[in-house]
XYZ file of C-alpha atoms in Angstrom:
292
model
C 84.655 95.176 124.094
C 81.172 93.734 123.888
C 80.090 96.424 121.434
C 82.427 94.981 118.804
C 81.077 91.434 118.978
C 78.870 90.355 116.075
C 78.509 91.996 112.696
C 79.865 95.413 111.831
C 79.616 96.738 108.302
C 82.093 98.860 106.350
C 79.668 101.393 104.906
C 79.840 102.450 101.270
C 79.698 106.103 100.295
C 76.771 106.349 97.869
C 77.104 108.854 95.053
C 74.633 110.627 92.828
C 75.115 110.231 89.087
C 77.095 113.496 89.095
C 79.512 111.856 91.599
C 78.457 114.035 94.532
C 77.839 112.330 97.886
C 74.227 111.126 98.133
C 73.401 111.837 101.774
C 69.791 110.641 101.461
C 70.926 107.252 100.189
C 73.504 107.071 102.977
C 70.744 107.645 105.517
C 68.711 104.860 103.901
C 71.672 102.482 104.128
C 72.192 103.285 107.812
C 68.536 102.635 108.583
C 68.569 99.451 106.487
C 71.503 98.152 108.530
C 70.019 99.164 111.873
C 66.653 97.602 111.031
C 68.389 94.468 109.775
C 70.122 93.719 113.064
C 73.693 94.853 112.415
C 75.654 95.363 115.651
C 77.859 98.333 114.672
C 78.780 100.601 111.756
C 82.213 101.439 110.353
C 82.611 104.829 108.647
C 85.309 105.755 106.108
C 86.891 102.380 105.593
C 88.237 101.207 102.234
C 84.728 100.280 101.091
C 83.741 103.946 101.492
C 86.056 104.857 98.581
C 87.847 106.898 101.197
C 90.799 107.610 98.922
C 88.580 109.526 96.486
C 86.848 111.722 99.077
C 87.890 115.289 99.822
C 88.279 116.453 103.412
C 84.917 118.218 103.227
C 83.239 115.109 101.813
C 84.663 112.971 104.607
C 83.172 115.361 107.155
C 79.843 115.211 105.312
C 79.860 111.413 105.443
C 80.673 111.424 109.156
C 77.993 113.961 110.108
C 75.399 112.205 107.933
C 75.995 108.782 109.481
C 76.168 110.109 113.051
C 72.889 111.987 112.573
C 71.118 109.093 110.838
C 72.291 106.564 113.417
C 70.777 108.575 116.300
C 73.037 106.736 118.763
C 71.288 103.449 117.994
C 74.464 101.525 117.153
C 78.129 101.904 118.130
C 80.209 103.675 115.489
C 83.793 102.996 114.410
C 85.794 105.507 112.361
C 88.500 104.661 109.865
C 91.643 106.640 110.740
C 94.759 105.290 109.081
C 97.393 105.755 106.433
C 101.045 105.368 105.578
C 102.080 108.738 107.019
C 102.312 108.006 110.728
C 102.674 111.666 111.694
C 99.505 112.630 109.832
C 97.510 109.820 111.453
C 98.742 110.920 114.886
C 97.873 114.534 114.091
C 94.327 113.571 113.111
C 93.868 111.569 116.295
C 94.985 114.519 118.393
C 92.809 117.105 116.626
C 89.619 115.286 115.618
C 86.586 115.076 117.895
C 86.145 111.331 118.411
C 83.452 111.530 121.075
C 80.827 109.909 118.809
C 82.937 106.810 118.223
C 83.496 103.568 120.061
C 86.860 102.925 118.409
C 88.995 103.697 115.402
C 89.867 101.220 112.671
C 93.432 101.846 111.522
C 94.855 100.071 108.486
C 98.415 98.795 108.446
C 100.555 101.184 106.388
C 99.991 100.635 102.670
C 102.380 101.016 99.729
C 105.420 101.740 101.920
C 105.825 98.016 102.730
C 107.402 98.530 106.185
C 109.151 95.796 108.133
C 107.367 94.175 111.062
C 109.249 96.531 113.381
C 108.073 99.482 111.279
C 104.479 98.283 111.572
C 104.896 97.919 115.336
C 106.334 101.415 115.718
C 103.549 102.872 113.539
C 100.869 101.411 115.794
C 102.825 102.287 118.923
C 102.636 105.960 117.907
C 98.911 105.605 117.205
C 98.274 103.879 120.539
C 100.072 106.654 122.409
C 98.018 109.314 120.601
C 94.519 107.833 120.407
C 91.972 108.833 123.060
C 89.736 105.875 122.160
C 90.306 102.142 121.529
C 92.037 100.947 118.365
C 91.183 98.132 115.969
C 94.203 97.029 113.931
C 93.468 96.285 110.282
C 95.533 93.746 108.353
C 94.666 93.551 104.653
C 97.742 92.435 102.685
C 95.832 92.349 99.406
C 95.548 96.140 99.588
C 98.673 97.106 101.550
C 101.181 94.661 100.002
C 102.402 94.016 103.530
C 101.247 91.260 105.888
C 101.131 92.029 109.604
C 102.343 88.756 111.065
C 100.755 87.134 114.125
C 103.839 87.828 116.253
C 103.482 91.559 115.547
C 99.746 91.518 116.263
C 100.291 89.696 119.536
C 103.116 92.019 120.528
C 100.871 95.038 120.013
C 97.937 93.379 121.779
C 100.088 92.639 124.830
C 101.896 95.975 124.943
C 98.970 98.403 124.602
C 95.701 98.143 126.517
C 93.899 100.437 124.065
C 94.644 98.145 121.106
C 91.577 95.997 121.592
C 91.026 94.087 118.346
C 92.196 93.276 114.841
C 90.246 93.177 111.620
C 92.103 90.252 110.078
C 91.642 90.229 106.307
C 94.592 88.210 105.058
C 92.189 85.509 103.865
C 94.272 83.001 105.821
C 92.364 81.016 108.415
C 95.548 79.404 109.760
C 97.069 82.846 110.407
C 93.894 83.937 112.183
C 93.980 80.798 114.324
C 97.561 81.532 115.386
C 96.371 84.880 116.742
C 93.281 83.331 118.339
C 95.367 80.651 120.061
C 97.828 83.069 121.660
C 95.980 86.369 122.120
C 95.339 88.013 125.493
C 91.838 87.522 126.860
C 90.639 91.067 126.167
C 91.734 91.102 122.517
C 89.160 90.432 119.774
C 89.843 88.842 116.404
C 87.359 90.142 113.844
C 87.132 88.713 110.347
C 87.692 91.090 107.461
C 86.742 88.458 104.881
C 83.057 87.740 104.355
C 83.577 84.252 102.948
C 85.516 82.927 105.959
C 83.825 85.019 108.645
C 81.773 82.091 109.944
C 84.726 79.667 110.175
C 86.714 82.347 112.010
C 83.853 82.838 114.476
C 83.672 79.098 115.075
C 87.438 79.089 115.729
C 86.952 81.725 118.444
C 86.605 84.978 116.523
C 84.384 87.806 117.720
C 82.544 88.433 114.458
C 83.130 90.349 111.248
C 83.460 93.770 109.702
C 81.592 92.969 106.534
C 80.934 94.355 103.074
C 78.050 92.102 102.074
C 76.450 92.527 105.502
C 75.110 95.962 104.553
C 73.321 94.478 101.533
C 71.945 91.508 103.482
C 71.937 92.794 107.067
C 69.245 90.494 108.414
C 70.630 87.305 106.920
C 74.338 87.929 107.447
C 74.090 89.206 111.020
C 71.868 86.258 111.927
C 74.446 83.867 110.468
C 77.171 85.379 112.643
C 74.972 85.304 115.766
C 74.198 81.638 115.112
C 77.916 80.992 114.785
C 78.671 82.789 118.034
C 76.002 80.651 119.708
C 77.526 77.493 118.204
C 74.414 76.704 116.150
C 76.637 75.445 113.377
C 74.184 73.737 111.025
C 71.776 76.671 111.051
C 74.629 79.117 110.452
C 76.063 77.208 107.498
C 72.612 76.940 105.944
C 72.695 80.737 105.567
C 76.366 80.714 104.513
C 75.675 78.350 101.631
C 72.914 80.601 100.317
C 74.978 83.788 100.520
C 78.338 82.455 99.329
C 77.384 82.778 95.649
C 76.662 86.470 96.114
C 79.763 87.015 98.262
C 81.842 85.819 95.325
C 79.909 88.033 92.919
C 80.236 91.302 94.852
C 84.032 91.008 94.881
C 84.376 89.640 91.343
C 84.897 93.052 89.730
C 86.082 95.027 92.742
C 84.804 96.468 95.975
C 82.563 98.481 96.394
C 81.314 98.203 92.782
C 79.684 94.853 93.602
C 77.886 95.855 96.774
C 76.764 99.102 95.145
C 75.159 96.995 92.417
C 73.235 95.167 95.166
C 71.982 98.500 96.489
C 71.009 99.545 92.957
C 68.947 96.362 92.552
C 67.332 96.887 95.961
C 66.446 100.497 95.095
C 68.408 101.864 98.063
C 71.283 103.666 96.329
C 72.775 104.267 92.893
C 75.612 102.066 91.628
C 77.897 105.010 90.788
C 81.552 104.651 91.795
C 84.444 107.056 91.319
C 87.439 106.436 89.095
C 89.646 104.511 89.066
C 86.770 102.162 89.949
C 84.039 101.498 87.394
C 80.591 99.940 87.604
C 80.253 96.178 87.235
C 79.681 94.824 83.758
C 76.183 94.024 82.517
C 76.579 90.256 82.833
C 77.507 90.510 86.517
C 74.735 93.026 87.120
C 72.208 90.564 85.722
C 73.585 87.708 87.824
C 73.367 89.796 91.002
C 69.797 90.816 90.155
C 68.876 87.181 89.475
C 70.314 86.125 92.845
C 68.352 88.827 94.673
C 65.069 87.902 92.980
C 65.601 84.249 93.883
C 66.775 84.633 97.475
C 65.486 87.881 98.951
């Protein structure tokens, strides 16, 4: 799918200081990403603090992003969980006409076997009316989807079109890249190794930092895709300091601090997350003043 090549961003959900959803800030973030050259937007991923949103708030986020986007960029919707039946039910009842694909995380907390993971995605593939991006993030799920399982799913189901691979393991990603079917895309879920994964044959990234630095980060990925290695790494080595900082005290607290410094959105997060500490806030602000 050409629409999933390049840089996608996992959008935050900005909050007002009273913890309500800030729809105006969300519109500003969408426009900032569009104007900055991002290729597609991901709604209601982990970075959106999805677990803290009510059903009504999730609908508000979706309608706000769809309206603000004005069909300018492809949209991907996060639809996943560790209750397979509930995920299937949502896929069968939700209107997905505005979306290019769904992003579905490997079941968290339950720690299923590889066969359990396969059967979970098999049920999703049989229910979904639109393409599916697998999402492997062992640091959050406590369960690693192994390359053999990814490749089995990619070969067995035509509508499983990609994986967001966020194990932080370049060797694991390369095993998938080496053996995948031609149609299947490997998308980095780790900002720090997104460029090396692209150079190894990856299709791009679903990024956190990309929404704070859309122009710079998306250009880096495009340069990588075009094999302009030196130019791409020149950008990487500027941004890597900030990539470390935005994850230092948790996601999305770090990227929300970037938006606070840029005057785009407030840095409010919902418990159990808390704002970054003052020292980190000052370091992020210093980086922005120096480099942006």
